[in-house]
Amino acid sequence: MSTAPRSQAVRKDWGHDESGCTFLHVDMDAFFASLETARRPELVGRPVIVGGVEGTRGVVSTANYEARRYGVHSAQAMATARRLCPQGAFLPVDHHYYSHVSHEIFTEIVAKITDQIEQVSVDEAYINVAPALREWKSPRAIGEWIRQQVYQRFHITCSVGIGSNMLMAKLASTNAKPNGLLLVPQARNAEFVRLLDLRAINGVGPALEKRLSSWAVTTVAQIQEMSEAQVVRMVSSRQIGHWLWLACQGESERVLVTHAPEKSIGQEMTFPEDTNDLAKIRALLRNCCDHIARRLREKQLVARTVSVKIRFADLTYATRSQTSRVPIQNSVQMMQIADQLLPAALAAWKRGRSATGEGAGGGSASDEGVASAGAAVAGAIRGQVSADAGRSAVSPTFVRLAGVSVSGLTEQSTTLYQPELDFDDTQENNETALKKNNELEKALDAVRAKYGSSAVRRGATSWRDE
């Protein structure tokens, strides 16, 4: 979903000269909210807001166009959204379902046209259709076919921008929303961009906008009248100045990246209220591990390093990491490591923020394993939890947010795998226990894909230490 500002001055028809326009940008319209409406027909016509629904500290992930009329938008505090649109349907984020549909859209529809695809998020992608024009003849025909297929198969809409480069395709799709297609002929790039706000240029953020404002430069049209050297001098960077000057002419040197390997996968959540209940903290980490494990399996990846992040009530935070001797793909393995790291992360605050390099503005610390946590503190906390996970054991301090991430990602099919000798299962040998865990989680994936991510989850007794 695009959040870039749209210009009311931009027309919906800039002509039909397709020569040189080989880039498409495909962007789903209010993706999460649209998918929820598609599978819940009773929501049609109602404001739908998807995001954190627990307490008041969640944020809006997506709001449909009915909700936007009330001033609701993505990244807005959920409390604000509820105040602006109390009659809206507020729904939790179902990452597994959205990712599943996204995968089908981009592999079963878009990939039928060409393999020159750069997917930049769950709901948008750039396509270079030059190799496909011999068969399709027209980029506009390709764009209309994609829109038609997405609607017919998933009952949601998308917008498509067509341009001579990736920048223009993105700007065109933004101004085609919702449910539209816009072609900007190559000869009219500069004319089109001249009508846009500076912030509409992808990459112009608050800091760059403020620097330009200090030179009394607030519009694309002003930069179009300058030389590249003048722009470089204003932004104090040859690289940024060159990029910005080109962008304001409607030009871009960016090239399509068809495959960018992920470096990490993570999930973190904010508690409705600050808590020092270890059972709640561990339950949240279990949910994070479950989510990450599903994503690893979907992408057929394995991980080596697990990290735990804790943000405390005073907004400082600590992270701890541990690298496994064997590749990880299931949530039980991940949670075992997270359990080892949690006491160290919690103890970081108790030992004093100076020990972790955290100042008033927040910071982080990372080490391998829990050795530096202090054996006495770590052991005491871990012992409390293991003794009775259902009892409200107490953390050294109140926690605002917790999360898990994994890195050291490699393709499952090419990774040499040998189960750890110390995988803990008292009834079966290690290899058999690990195989059963993997099979169980794949079965859970199938149920969630059909009935939603909250349809089923592991019981408390299925985790090794409970």
CSV table of C-alpha atoms in Angstrom, one decimal:
chain,number,residue,atom,x,y,z
A,1,MET,CA,0.0,0.0,0.0
A,2,SER,CA,1.4,3.3,-1.0
A,3,THR,CA,1.4,6.1,1.6
A,4,ALA,CA,3.0,8.7,-0.7
A,5,PRO,CA,1.0,12.0,-1.1
A,6,ARG,CA,-1.1,12.3,-4.2
A,7,SER,CA,-1.4,15.5,-6.2
A,8,GLN,CA,-4.9,16.7,-7.1
A,9,ALA,CA,-3.4,18.4,-10.1
A,10,VAL,CA,-2.3,15.1,-11.7
A,11,ARG,CA,-4.6,14.1,-14.5
A,12,LYS,CA,-5.8,10.5,-15.0
A,13,ASP,CA,-4.9,10.5,-18.7
A,14,TRP,CA,-1.5,11.6,-20.0
A,15,GLY,CA,-1.8,10.1,-23.4
A,16,HIS,CA,-1.3,6.7,-24.9
A,17,ASP,CA,2.3,6.7,-26.2
A,18,GLU,CA,3.7,3.5,-24.8
A,19,SER,CA,7.1,3.7,-26.5
A,20,GLY,CA,9.9,3.1,-24.0
A,21,CYS,CA,7.5,2.5,-21.1
A,22,THR,CA,8.5,-1.0,-20.0
A,23,PHE,CA,8.3,-0.7,-16.2
A,24,LEU,CA,5.1,-1.5,-14.3
A,25,HIS,CA,4.5,-1.0,-10.6
A,26,VAL,CA,1.7,-3.1,-9.2
A,27,ASP,CA,0.3,-2.1,-5.8
A,28,MET,CA,-2.6,-3.7,-4.0
A,29,ASP,CA,-5.3,-1.3,-2.7
A,30,ALA,CA,-5.5,-1.3,1.1
A,31,PHE,CA,-4.3,-4.9,0.9
A,32,PHE,CA,-4.9,-6.2,4.5
A,33,ALA,CA,-8.3,-4.5,4.8
A,34,SER,CA,-9.3,-5.6,1.3
A,35,LEU,CA,-8.5,-9.2,2.1
A,36,GLU,CA,-10.5,-9.1,5.3
A,37,THR,CA,-13.5,-7.7,3.5
A,38,ALA,CA,-13.2,-10.3,0.7
A,39,ARG,CA,-13.4,-13.2,3.2
A,40,ARG,CA,-16.0,-11.4,5.4
A,41,PRO,CA,-18.7,-10.1,3.1
A,42,GLU,CA,-20.6,-8.6,6.1
A,43,LEU,CA,-17.8,-5.9,6.2
A,44,VAL,CA,-18.5,-4.6,2.6
A,45,GLY,CA,-19.1,-0.9,2.8
A,46,ARG,CA,-17.9,-0.5,6.4
A,47,PRO,CA,-14.8,1.2,7.6
A,48,VAL,CA,-12.2,-1.6,8.2
A,49,ILE,CA,-9.0,-1.0,10.2
A,50,VAL,CA,-6.4,-3.7,10.5
A,51,GLY,CA,-3.7,-3.5,13.1
A,52,GLY,CA,-2.9,-3.9,16.8
A,53,VAL,CA,-6.2,-4.3,18.5
A,54,GLU,CA,-5.1,-5.1,22.1
A,55,GLY,CA,-5.3,-2.2,24.4
A,56,THR,CA,-4.4,1.3,23.2
A,57,ARG,CA,-0.8,1.1,22.0
A,58,GLY,CA,-1.2,-0.7,18.7
A,59,VAL,CA,-0.8,1.0,15.4
A,60,VAL,CA,-2.9,0.8,12.2
A,61,SER,CA,-1.4,-1.4,9.5
A,62,THR,CA,-4.0,-0.7,6.9
A,63,ALA,CA,-7.2,1.2,6.7
A,64,ASN,CA,-9.7,0.8,3.8
A,65,TYR,CA,-10.9,3.8,1.8
A,66,GLU,CA,-14.1,4.0,3.8
A,67,ALA,CA,-12.0,4.4,7.0
A,68,ARG,CA,-9.7,6.9,5.4
A,69,ARG,CA,-12.7,9.3,5.0
A,70,TYR,CA,-12.6,9.6,8.8
A,71,GLY,CA,-8.9,10.5,8.8
A,72,VAL,CA,-7.7,7.0,9.7
A,73,HIS,CA,-4.4,6.0,8.0
A,74,SER,CA,-1.6,3.5,8.3
A,75,ALA,CA,1.0,4.0,11.1
A,76,GLN,CA,-1.5,5.9,13.1
A,77,ALA,CA,-2.0,5.0,16.8
A,78,MET,CA,-4.9,2.6,17.2
A,79,ALA,CA,-6.3,4.8,20.0
A,80,THR,CA,-6.5,7.7,17.6
A,81,ALA,CA,-8.2,5.5,14.9
A,82,ARG,CA,-10.8,4.4,17.4
A,83,ARG,CA,-11.5,8.0,18.4
A,84,LEU,CA,-11.9,9.1,14.8
A,85,CYS,CA,-13.9,6.1,13.6
A,86,PRO,CA,-15.6,4.4,16.6
A,87,GLN,CA,-18.0,2.6,14.2
A,88,GLY,CA,-15.2,0.9,12.3
A,89,ALA,CA,-14.4,-2.8,12.2
A,90,PHE,CA,-11.1,-3.2,14.0
A,91,LEU,CA,-9.3,-6.5,13.2
A,92,PRO,CA,-6.0,-8.1,14.1
A,93,VAL,CA,-3.2,-8.6,11.5
A,94,ASP,CA,-3.2,-12.1,10.0
A,95,HIS,CA,0.3,-12.1,8.6
A,96,HIS,CA,0.1,-15.8,7.6
A,97,TYR,CA,-3.0,-15.3,5.5
A,98,TYR,CA,-1.8,-12.1,3.8
A,99,SER,CA,1.6,-13.6,3.0
A,100,HIS,CA,-0.1,-16.7,1.5
A,101,VAL,CA,-2.3,-14.6,-0.8
A,102,SER,CA,0.6,-12.3,-1.7
A,103,HIS,CA,2.7,-15.4,-2.7
A,104,GLU,CA,-0.1,-16.6,-5.0
A,105,ILE,CA,-0.6,-13.1,-6.6
A,106,PHE,CA,3.0,-12.7,-7.5
A,107,THR,CA,3.9,-16.3,-8.4
A,108,GLU,CA,0.6,-17.4,-10.0
A,109,ILE,CA,-0.4,-14.2,-11.8
A,110,VAL,CA,2.5,-11.8,-12.2
A,111,ALA,CA,5.2,-14.4,-12.8
A,112,LYS,CA,3.2,-15.8,-15.8
A,113,ILE,CA,4.2,-12.6,-17.7
A,114,THR,CA,7.9,-12.5,-16.9
A,115,ASP,CA,10.5,-13.4,-14.3
A,116,GLN,CA,11.8,-9.8,-14.2
A,117,ILE,CA,10.0,-9.1,-10.9
A,118,GLU,CA,11.2,-7.2,-7.9
A,119,GLN,CA,8.8,-7.6,-5.0
A,120,VAL,CA,9.5,-4.8,-2.5
A,121,SER,CA,6.8,-5.6,0.0
A,122,VAL,CA,4.0,-8.0,0.7
A,123,ASP,CA,1.6,-6.0,-1.5
A,124,GLU,CA,3.7,-4.3,-4.2
A,125,ALA,CA,6.2,-5.2,-6.9
A,126,TYR,CA,8.1,-3.7,-9.9
A,127,ILE,CA,8.0,-5.5,-13.2
A,128,ASN,CA,10.2,-5.1,-16.3
A,129,VAL,CA,7.9,-6.2,-19.1
A,130,ALA,CA,10.3,-5.6,-22.0
A,131,PRO,CA,11.0,-9.3,-22.5
A,132,ALA,CA,7.2,-10.0,-22.6
A,133,LEU,CA,6.2,-7.4,-25.2
A,134,ARG,CA,6.8,-9.7,-28.1
A,135,GLU,CA,3.9,-11.8,-26.9
A,136,TRP,CA,1.8,-9.1,-25.2
A,137,LYS,CA,2.5,-6.2,-27.5
A,138,SER,CA,1.3,-3.6,-25.0
A,139,PRO,CA,2.3,-2.8,-21.4
A,140,ARG,CA,-1.1,-1.4,-20.9
A,141,ALA,CA,-2.6,-4.7,-21.8
A,142,ILE,CA,-0.4,-6.4,-19.3
A,143,GLY,CA,-1.4,-4.0,-16.6
A,144,GLU,CA,-5.1,-4.5,-17.3
A,145,TRP,CA,-4.8,-8.3,-17.3
A,146,ILE,CA,-3.0,-8.3,-13.9
A,147,ARG,CA,-5.8,-6.1,-12.4
A,148,GLN,CA,-8.5,-8.3,-13.9
A,149,GLN,CA,-6.9,-11.5,-12.6
A,150,VAL,CA,-6.3,-10.2,-9.1
A,151,TYR,CA,-9.9,-9.1,-8.9
A,152,GLN,CA,-11.4,-12.3,-10.3
A,153,ARG,CA,-9.3,-14.7,-8.2
A,154,PHE,CA,-9.1,-12.8,-4.9
A,155,HIS,CA,-11.9,-10.3,-5.0
A,156,ILE,CA,-9.6,-7.4,-4.2
A,157,THR,CA,-8.3,-4.5,-6.4
A,158,CYS,CA,-4.9,-3.2,-7.3
A,159,SER,CA,-3.5,-0.2,-9.1
A,160,VAL,CA,-0.9,-0.3,-11.8
A,161,GLY,CA,1.5,2.5,-12.9
A,162,ILE,CA,3.4,2.3,-16.2
A,163,GLY,CA,6.5,4.3,-16.9
A,164,SER,CA,9.9,4.4,-18.6
A,165,ASN,CA,11.7,3.8,-15.4
A,166,MET,CA,11.0,2.4,-11.9
A,167,LEU,CA,10.5,5.9,-10.3
A,168,MET,CA,7.8,6.9,-12.9
A,169,ALA,CA,6.0,3.6,-12.6
A,170,LYS,CA,5.8,4.0,-8.8
A,171,LEU,CA,4.6,7.6,-9.1
A,172,ALA,CA,2.0,6.6,-11.7
A,173,SER,CA,0.6,3.8,-9.5
A,174,THR,CA,0.3,6.1,-6.5
A,175,ASN,CA,-1.7,8.6,-8.5
A,176,ALA,CA,-3.8,5.9,-10.1
A,177,LYS,CA,-5.2,4.7,-6.7
A,178,PRO,CA,-7.6,3.3,-6.0
A,179,ASN,CA,-8.3,0.6,-8.5
A,180,GLY,CA,-6.8,2.4,-11.5
A,181,LEU,CA,-4.2,2.2,-14.2
A,182,LEU,CA,-2.0,5.2,-15.2
A,183,LEU,CA,0.5,5.4,-18.1
A,184,VAL,CA,3.0,8.3,-18.1
A,185,PRO,CA,4.6,8.6,-21.6
A,186,GLN,CA,8.4,9.0,-21.5
A,187,ALA,CA,8.3,12.4,-23.2
A,188,ARG,CA,6.1,13.7,-20.4
A,189,ASN,CA,8.1,12.6,-17.4
A,190,ALA,CA,9.3,16.0,-16.3
A,191,GLU,CA,5.9,17.6,-16.9
A,192,PHE,CA,4.2,14.9,-14.7
A,193,VAL,CA,6.8,15.2,-11.8
A,194,ARG,CA,6.6,19.0,-11.8
A,195,LEU,CA,3.0,18.7,-10.4
A,196,LEU,CA,4.0,16.6,-7.4
A,197,ASP,CA,5.0,17.5,-3.9
A,198,LEU,CA,8.6,16.9,-3.0
A,199,ARG,CA,7.5,14.3,-0.5
A,200,ALA,CA,5.9,12.3,-3.3
A,201,ILE,CA,9.4,11.5,-4.6
A,202,ASN,CA,10.2,8.1,-3.1
A,203,GLY,CA,13.2,8.7,-0.8
A,204,VAL,CA,12.5,12.3,0.2
A,205,GLY,CA,11.9,12.1,3.9
A,206,PRO,CA,11.4,14.6,6.7
A,207,ALA,CA,15.1,15.3,7.1
A,208,LEU,CA,15.8,15.9,3.4
A,209,GLU,CA,12.7,18.0,3.2
A,210,LYS,CA,13.8,20.1,6.1
A,211,ARG,CA,17.3,20.7,4.6
A,212,LEU,CA,15.8,21.8,1.3
A,213,SER,CA,13.3,24.1,3.1
A,214,SER,CA,16.3,25.8,4.8
A,215,TRP,CA,17.2,26.9,1.2
A,216,ALA,CA,13.6,28.0,0.6
A,217,VAL,CA,13.2,25.0,-1.8
A,218,THR,CA,9.8,23.4,-1.4
A,219,THR,CA,8.7,22.2,-4.8
A,220,VAL,CA,9.9,19.9,-7.6
A,221,ALA,CA,9.5,22.8,-10.0
A,222,GLN,CA,12.2,24.8,-8.2
A,223,ILE,CA,14.7,21.9,-8.4
A,224,GLN,CA,13.9,21.5,-12.1
A,225,GLU,CA,15.2,25.0,-12.7
A,226,MET,CA,18.5,24.3,-10.9
A,227,SER,CA,21.7,22.7,-12.1
A,228,GLU,CA,22.8,19.4,-10.6
A,229,ALA,CA,25.8,21.2,-8.9
A,230,GLN,CA,23.4,23.5,-7.1
A,231,VAL,CA,21.3,20.6,-5.7
A,232,VAL,CA,24.5,18.8,-4.6
A,233,ARG,CA,25.6,21.9,-2.7
A,234,MET,CA,22.2,22.2,-1.0
A,235,VAL,CA,22.1,18.6,0.3
A,236,SER,CA,25.9,18.4,0.9
A,237,SER,CA,26.1,15.0,-0.8
A,238,ARG,CA,27.1,14.3,-4.4
A,239,GLN,CA,25.3,11.0,-4.4
A,240,ILE,CA,22.0,12.3,-2.9
A,241,GLY,CA,22.2,15.4,-5.0
A,242,HIS,CA,22.6,13.5,-8.2
A,243,TRP,CA,19.7,11.2,-7.4
A,244,LEU,CA,17.4,14.0,-6.4
A,245,TRP,CA,18.2,16.2,-9.4
A,246,LEU,CA,17.5,13.2,-11.8
A,247,ALA,CA,14.3,12.3,-9.9
A,248,CYS,CA,12.9,15.8,-10.3
A,249,GLN,CA,13.4,15.5,-14.0
A,250,GLY,CA,11.5,12.2,-14.0
A,251,GLU,CA,14.6,10.1,-14.5
A,252,SER,CA,16.1,7.3,-12.4
A,253,GLU,CA,19.2,5.1,-12.6
A,254,ARG,CA,17.7,2.4,-10.4
A,255,VAL,CA,17.8,-1.1,-11.9
A,256,LEU,CA,15.5,-4.0,-11.2
A,257,VAL,CA,16.7,-6.5,-8.6
A,258,THR,CA,15.0,-9.7,-9.3
A,259,HIS,CA,16.2,-11.5,-6.2
A,260,ALA,CA,17.5,-9.9,-3.0
A,261,PRO,CA,18.1,-12.6,-0.3
A,262,GLU,CA,16.6,-11.8,3.1
A,263,LYS,CA,19.2,-11.2,5.8
A,264,SER,CA,16.8,-11.7,8.7
A,265,ILE,CA,13.2,-12.4,9.7
A,266,GLY,CA,11.8,-11.0,12.9
A,267,GLN,CA,8.6,-10.3,14.9
A,268,GLU,CA,8.1,-8.1,17.9
A,269,MET,CA,5.0,-7.0,19.8
A,270,THR,CA,4.1,-4.3,22.3
A,271,PHE,CA,2.2,-5.3,25.4
A,272,PRO,CA,-1.1,-3.6,26.1
A,273,GLU,CA,0.4,-2.5,29.4
A,274,ASP,CA,4.0,-2.7,30.7
A,275,THR,CA,4.4,-6.0,32.5
A,276,ASN,CA,6.9,-7.8,34.7
A,277,ASP,CA,5.1,-11.1,34.4
A,278,LEU,CA,7.6,-13.6,33.0
A,279,ALA,CA,4.8,-16.0,31.9
A,280,LYS,CA,3.4,-13.2,29.7
A,281,ILE,CA,6.8,-12.3,28.3
A,282,ARG,CA,7.5,-15.9,27.4
A,283,ALA,CA,4.1,-16.4,25.9
A,284,LEU,CA,4.7,-13.4,23.6
A,285,LEU,CA,8.1,-14.7,22.6
A,286,ARG,CA,6.5,-18.1,21.8
A,287,ASN,CA,4.0,-16.4,19.5
A,288,CYS,CA,6.9,-14.6,17.8
A,289,CYS,CA,8.8,-17.9,17.3
A,290,ASP,CA,5.8,-19.5,15.9
A,291,HIS,CA,5.3,-16.7,13.4
A,292,ILE,CA,9.0,-16.7,12.3
A,293,ALA,CA,9.1,-20.4,11.9
A,294,ARG,CA,6.1,-20.3,9.6
A,295,ARG,CA,7.8,-17.7,7.5
A,296,LEU,CA,11.0,-19.7,7.3
A,297,ARG,CA,9.0,-22.7,6.1
A,298,GLU,CA,7.1,-20.7,3.6
A,299,LYS,CA,10.3,-19.3,2.1
A,300,GLN,CA,12.1,-22.7,2.5
A,301,LEU,CA,14.9,-21.1,4.5
A,302,VAL,CA,16.7,-22.1,7.7
A,303,ALA,CA,18.4,-19.9,10.2
A,304,ARG,CA,21.5,-20.1,12.4
A,305,THR,CA,21.3,-17.2,14.8
A,306,VAL,CA,18.4,-16.3,17.1
A,307,SER,CA,18.1,-12.9,18.8
A,308,VAL,CA,15.8,-11.7,21.6
A,309,LYS,CA,15.0,-8.0,22.0
A,310,ILE,CA,13.5,-6.5,25.1
A,311,ARG,CA,12.3,-2.8,25.3
A,312,PHE,CA,11.9,-1.7,28.9
A,313,ALA,CA,9.3,0.7,30.4
A,314,ASP,CA,11.9,3.6,30.3
A,315,LEU,CA,12.3,2.9,26.5
A,316,THR,CA,15.8,1.6,26.8
A,317,TYR,CA,16.3,-1.8,25.3
A,318,ALA,CA,18.7,-4.8,25.2
A,319,THR,CA,19.3,-7.5,22.7
A,320,ARG,CA,21.0,-10.9,23.1
A,321,SER,CA,21.9,-13.3,20.3
A,322,GLN,CA,23.1,-16.9,20.1
A,323,THR,CA,24.2,-18.9,17.1
A,324,SER,CA,23.2,-22.6,16.9
A,325,ARG,CA,25.5,-25.4,15.7
A,326,VAL,CA,22.7,-26.6,13.5
A,327,PRO,CA,20.2,-24.9,11.2
A,328,ILE,CA,16.8,-23.9,12.7
A,329,GLN,CA,13.4,-24.0,11.2
A,330,ASN,CA,10.9,-25.0,13.9
A,331,SER,CA,9.5,-22.9,16.7
A,332,VAL,CA,10.5,-25.3,19.5
A,333,GLN,CA,14.2,-25.1,18.6
A,334,MET,CA,13.9,-21.3,18.3
A,335,MET,CA,12.1,-21.0,21.7
A,336,GLN,CA,14.7,-23.1,23.4
A,337,ILE,CA,17.4,-20.6,22.4
A,338,ALA,CA,15.1,-17.6,23.2
A,339,ASP,CA,14.6,-19.1,26.7
A,340,GLN,CA,18.3,-19.1,27.2
A,341,LEU,CA,18.7,-15.5,26.0
A,342,LEU,CA,15.7,-14.0,27.9
A,343,PRO,CA,17.3,-13.9,31.4
A,344,ALA,CA,20.4,-12.2,30.0
A,345,ALA,CA,18.3,-9.5,28.2
A,346,LEU,CA,16.2,-8.9,31.3
A,347,ALA,CA,19.2,-8.8,33.6
A,348,ALA,CA,20.8,-6.1,31.4
A,349,TRP,CA,18.5,-3.5,32.8
A,350,LYS,CA,19.0,-4.7,36.4
A,351,ARG,CA,22.8,-4.4,36.0
A,352,GLY,CA,22.5,-0.8,34.9
A,353,ARG,CA,22.1,0.8,31.5
A,354,SER,CA,25.7,1.9,31.4
A,355,ALA,CA,26.7,-1.8,31.2
A,356,THR,CA,24.8,-2.2,27.9
A,357,GLY,CA,25.7,1.1,26.4
A,358,GLU,CA,22.2,2.5,26.7
A,359,GLY,CA,21.7,6.2,27.2
A,360,ALA,CA,18.7,8.4,27.4
A,361,GLY,CA,17.9,7.9,23.8
A,362,GLY,CA,17.9,4.1,24.0
A,363,GLY,CA,20.5,1.7,22.7
A,364,SER,CA,21.3,-2.0,22.4
A,365,ALA,CA,23.7,-4.6,23.5
A,366,SER,CA,24.4,-8.0,21.9
A,367,ASP,CA,26.5,-11.0,22.9
A,368,GLU,CA,26.7,-14.7,22.2
A,369,GLY,CA,24.7,-16.7,24.7
A,370,VAL,CA,23.9,-15.8,28.3
A,371,ALA,CA,27.4,-16.1,29.9
A,372,SER,CA,27.7,-12.3,30.4
A,373,ALA,CA,24.3,-12.1,32.1
A,374,GLY,CA,25.6,-13.3,35.4
A,375,ALA,CA,25.0,-16.9,36.1
A,376,ALA,CA,23.3,-16.3,39.4
A,377,VAL,CA,20.7,-13.8,38.0
A,378,ALA,CA,20.1,-15.8,34.9
A,379,GLY,CA,19.8,-19.1,36.7
A,380,ALA,CA,17.4,-17.7,39.3
A,381,ILE,CA,15.1,-16.2,36.7
A,382,ARG,CA,15.2,-19.4,34.5
A,383,GLY,CA,14.6,-21.5,37.5
A,384,GLN,CA,11.5,-19.5,38.5
A,385,VAL,CA,10.0,-20.0,35.0
A,386,SER,CA,10.8,-23.7,34.7
A,387,ALA,CA,9.4,-24.4,38.1
A,388,ASP,CA,5.9,-23.4,37.1
A,389,ALA,CA,5.3,-21.5,33.8
A,390,GLY,CA,1.7,-20.9,34.7
A,391,ARG,CA,2.6,-19.0,37.9
A,392,SER,CA,3.3,-15.2,37.6
A,393,ALA,CA,7.1,-15.2,38.1
A,394,VAL,CA,8.5,-11.7,38.1
A,395,SER,CA,11.0,-10.0,35.7
A,396,PRO,CA,13.6,-7.7,37.2
A,397,THR,CA,11.8,-4.8,35.6
A,398,PHE,CA,8.7,-3.9,33.6
A,399,VAL,CA,8.8,-4.7,29.9
A,400,ARG,CA,7.0,-2.7,27.2
A,401,LEU,CA,7.9,-4.7,24.1
A,402,ALA,CA,9.5,-8.1,23.3
A,403,GLY,CA,10.5,-9.8,20.1
A,404,VAL,CA,12.6,-12.4,18.3
A,405,SER,CA,14.5,-12.4,15.1
A,406,VAL,CA,16.6,-14.9,13.2
A,407,SER,CA,19.5,-14.4,10.8
A,408,GLY,CA,22.2,-16.3,9.1
A,409,LEU,CA,19.6,-17.5,6.6
A,410,THR,CA,20.3,-20.1,4.0
A,411,GLU,CA,18.2,-22.1,1.5
A,412,GLN,CA,16.9,-25.3,3.1
A,413,SER,CA,17.5,-27.4,0.0
A,414,THR,CA,21.3,-26.5,0.0
A,415,THR,CA,22.0,-26.5,3.7
A,416,LEU,CA,23.7,-29.5,5.2
A,417,TYR,CA,21.7,-30.6,8.2
A,418,GLN,CA,22.7,-32.8,11.1
A,419,PRO,CA,20.5,-32.8,14.2
A,420,GLU,CA,22.1,-31.7,17.5
A,421,LEU,CA,23.1,-34.5,19.8
A,422,ASP,CA,21.6,-32.6,22.8
A,423,PHE,CA,18.2,-32.0,21.4
A,424,ASP,CA,16.0,-32.6,24.4
A,425,ASP,CA,13.3,-35.3,24.4
A,426,THR,CA,13.1,-37.8,27.1
A,427,GLN,CA,10.9,-40.4,25.3
A,428,GLU,CA,12.5,-40.6,21.8
A,429,ASN,CA,15.9,-40.3,20.2
A,430,ASN,CA,16.9,-36.8,19.1
A,431,GLU,CA,16.5,-37.3,15.4
A,432,THR,CA,13.0,-38.8,15.7
A,433,ALA,CA,11.8,-36.0,18.0
A,434,LEU,CA,13.1,-33.3,15.7
A,435,LYS,CA,11.4,-34.9,12.7
A,436,LYS,CA,8.1,-35.2,14.5
A,437,ASN,CA,8.3,-31.5,15.5
A,438,ASN,CA,8.9,-30.4,11.9
A,439,GLU,CA,6.0,-32.6,10.7
A,440,LEU,CA,3.7,-31.2,13.4
A,441,GLU,CA,4.4,-27.6,12.5
A,442,LYS,CA,3.9,-28.3,8.8
A,443,ALA,CA,0.5,-29.7,9.7
A,444,LEU,CA,-0.3,-26.6,11.7
A,445,ASP,CA,0.7,-24.5,8.7
A,446,ALA,CA,-1.9,-26.3,6.6
A,447,VAL,CA,-4.7,-25.7,9.1
A,448,ARG,CA,-3.8,-22.0,9.5
A,449,ALA,CA,-3.6,-21.5,5.7
A,450,LYS,CA,-7.2,-22.7,5.4
A,451,TYR,CA,-8.8,-21.3,8.6
A,452,GLY,CA,-6.6,-18.3,9.6
A,453,SER,CA,-3.4,-17.8,11.7
A,454,SER,CA,-5.3,-17.9,15.0
A,455,ALA,CA,-7.2,-21.2,14.2
A,456,VAL,CA,-4.7,-23.5,16.0
A,457,ARG,CA,-1.6,-23.2,18.1
A,458,ARG,CA,0.6,-25.4,20.2
A,459,GLY,CA,-0.6,-26.3,23.7
A,460,ALA,CA,1.5,-25.3,26.6
A,461,THR,CA,2.7,-28.9,27.3
A,462,SER,CA,4.1,-29.2,23.8
A,463,TRP,CA,7.0,-26.8,24.7
A,464,ARG,CA,9.9,-28.7,26.1
A,465,ASP,CA,10.2,-26.8,29.5
A,466,GLU,CA,6.5,-26.7,30.4
